[in-house]
Amino acid sequence: MTPVEIRDVYVRLETDLLVVGDSIVTDRHHASNGNYEDDDPQNQIGGIIPAFPLSGWLRHGMERVVQEYGRTACHPGEANANFRMADVYDRDLESGYHEKGACVDDSNGDDGCVILDLFGGFHNRPGKVMRRPIRFTPVRNSVDYTRGQAEGHYRRLNRNVVSRNPEDGRDPLRNTELDAVANFEGAWHLSFRERKPEFVGLLIEAVDFLDTHRTEFMHQLGGARNFGAGIVDCDLINPLYEERELKRVFDRAKGSTNAMDEKDEQWIETYRPVFIEALEDRIAEGS
Ligand SMILES: [Zn+2]
């Protein structure tokens, strides 16, 4: 059995609240027609979750998988960057990381550890997994899951920071606004620029890890995590599914078909172990 050549995969993401700071791109100026009230629940506003926070979240999960195999992961930061706290970098190197790129003998070569291979970094070498942004919209029937889209409601959250001096009578000192997406559910589309079975293996294990550890502060997604944002249910959608089957995953009115159940069995019994084994082999090689 040879594993199917997997290029495109989708990770199902579901979260009640997602805050990615000021980096949500919204299309509210189109929807508002000049009458936009940012706290009006009737707003039908969509937008885009940039790939950056998603990528960092996934990468961190992958690093942890590599570390659980007893190996070090590539540090995400350049060793020669002017870190404000150099000792933080050194501390990381003592706890499960190697210096970024220390795994590469010849920086033009194709070696390096599996994390560097996937996320890239040197000599404009792109990572071999392409992480796309996710477009979201509150209008479910216009969500195209096969294009890596999601259902979600844009919200502007306001928070007042109040004085704690009794004589101020809890007067607000300042008001902060947060861009948030509520009731988010969709498909994150990832593509492998190069197909290596260990890439799929690492993705499988990282998504499992992130789902299991979703309430841990370190593995929540985006900002406002102290307030419970970014707790993400995630799972890898069976790559054997065809487009119409992928859509069915998100259709609450329809269950899975017999064909989908058969593909699930096939995936778990036949395909998944091959990818995991490829990951184990690559890690055993020391990279
Ligand atoms: Zn490395």
PDB file of C-alpha atoms and ligand atoms in Angstrom, residues 59 72-75 98-104 112-117 287, ligand 1:
ATOM      1  CA  ARG A  59       3.887  25.268  14.933  1.00  0.00           C
ATOM      2  CA  THR A  72      14.627  19.189  20.253  1.00  0.00           C
ATOM      3  CA  ALA A  73      12.613  21.457  17.969  1.00  0.00           C
ATOM      4  CA  CYS A  74      13.899  24.309  15.848  1.00  0.00           C
ATOM      5  CA  HIS A  75      13.592  27.590  17.709  1.00  0.00           C
ATOM      6  CA  HIS A  98      17.894  23.886  19.233  1.00  0.00           C
ATOM      7  CA  GLU A  99      19.102  27.123  17.712  1.00  0.00           C
ATOM      8  CA  LYS A 100      17.165  27.931  14.583  1.00  0.00           C
ATOM      9  CA  GLY A 101      18.944  26.324  11.663  1.00  0.00           C
ATOM     10  CA  ALA A 102      21.520  24.512  13.801  1.00  0.00           C
ATOM     11  CA  CYS A 103      20.080  21.355  12.244  1.00  0.00           C
ATOM     12  CA  VAL A 104      21.247  22.424   8.753  1.00  0.00           C
ATOM     13  CA  GLY A 112      17.376  20.413   8.520  1.00  0.00           C
ATOM     14  CA  CYS A 113      14.843  19.166  10.992  1.00  0.00           C
ATOM     15  CA  VAL A 114      11.235  18.487  10.101  1.00  0.00           C
ATOM     16  CA  ILE A 115      10.069  21.771  11.711  1.00  0.00           C
ATOM     17  CA  LEU A 116      12.494  23.846   9.639  1.00  0.00           C
ATOM     18  CA  ASP A 117      11.513  21.839   6.589  1.00  0.00           C
ATOM     19  CA  SER A 287      15.995  15.338  12.312  1.00  0.00           C
TER      20      SER A 287
HETATM   21 ZN    ZN B   1      15.896  22.614  13.312  1.00  0.00          ZN
END
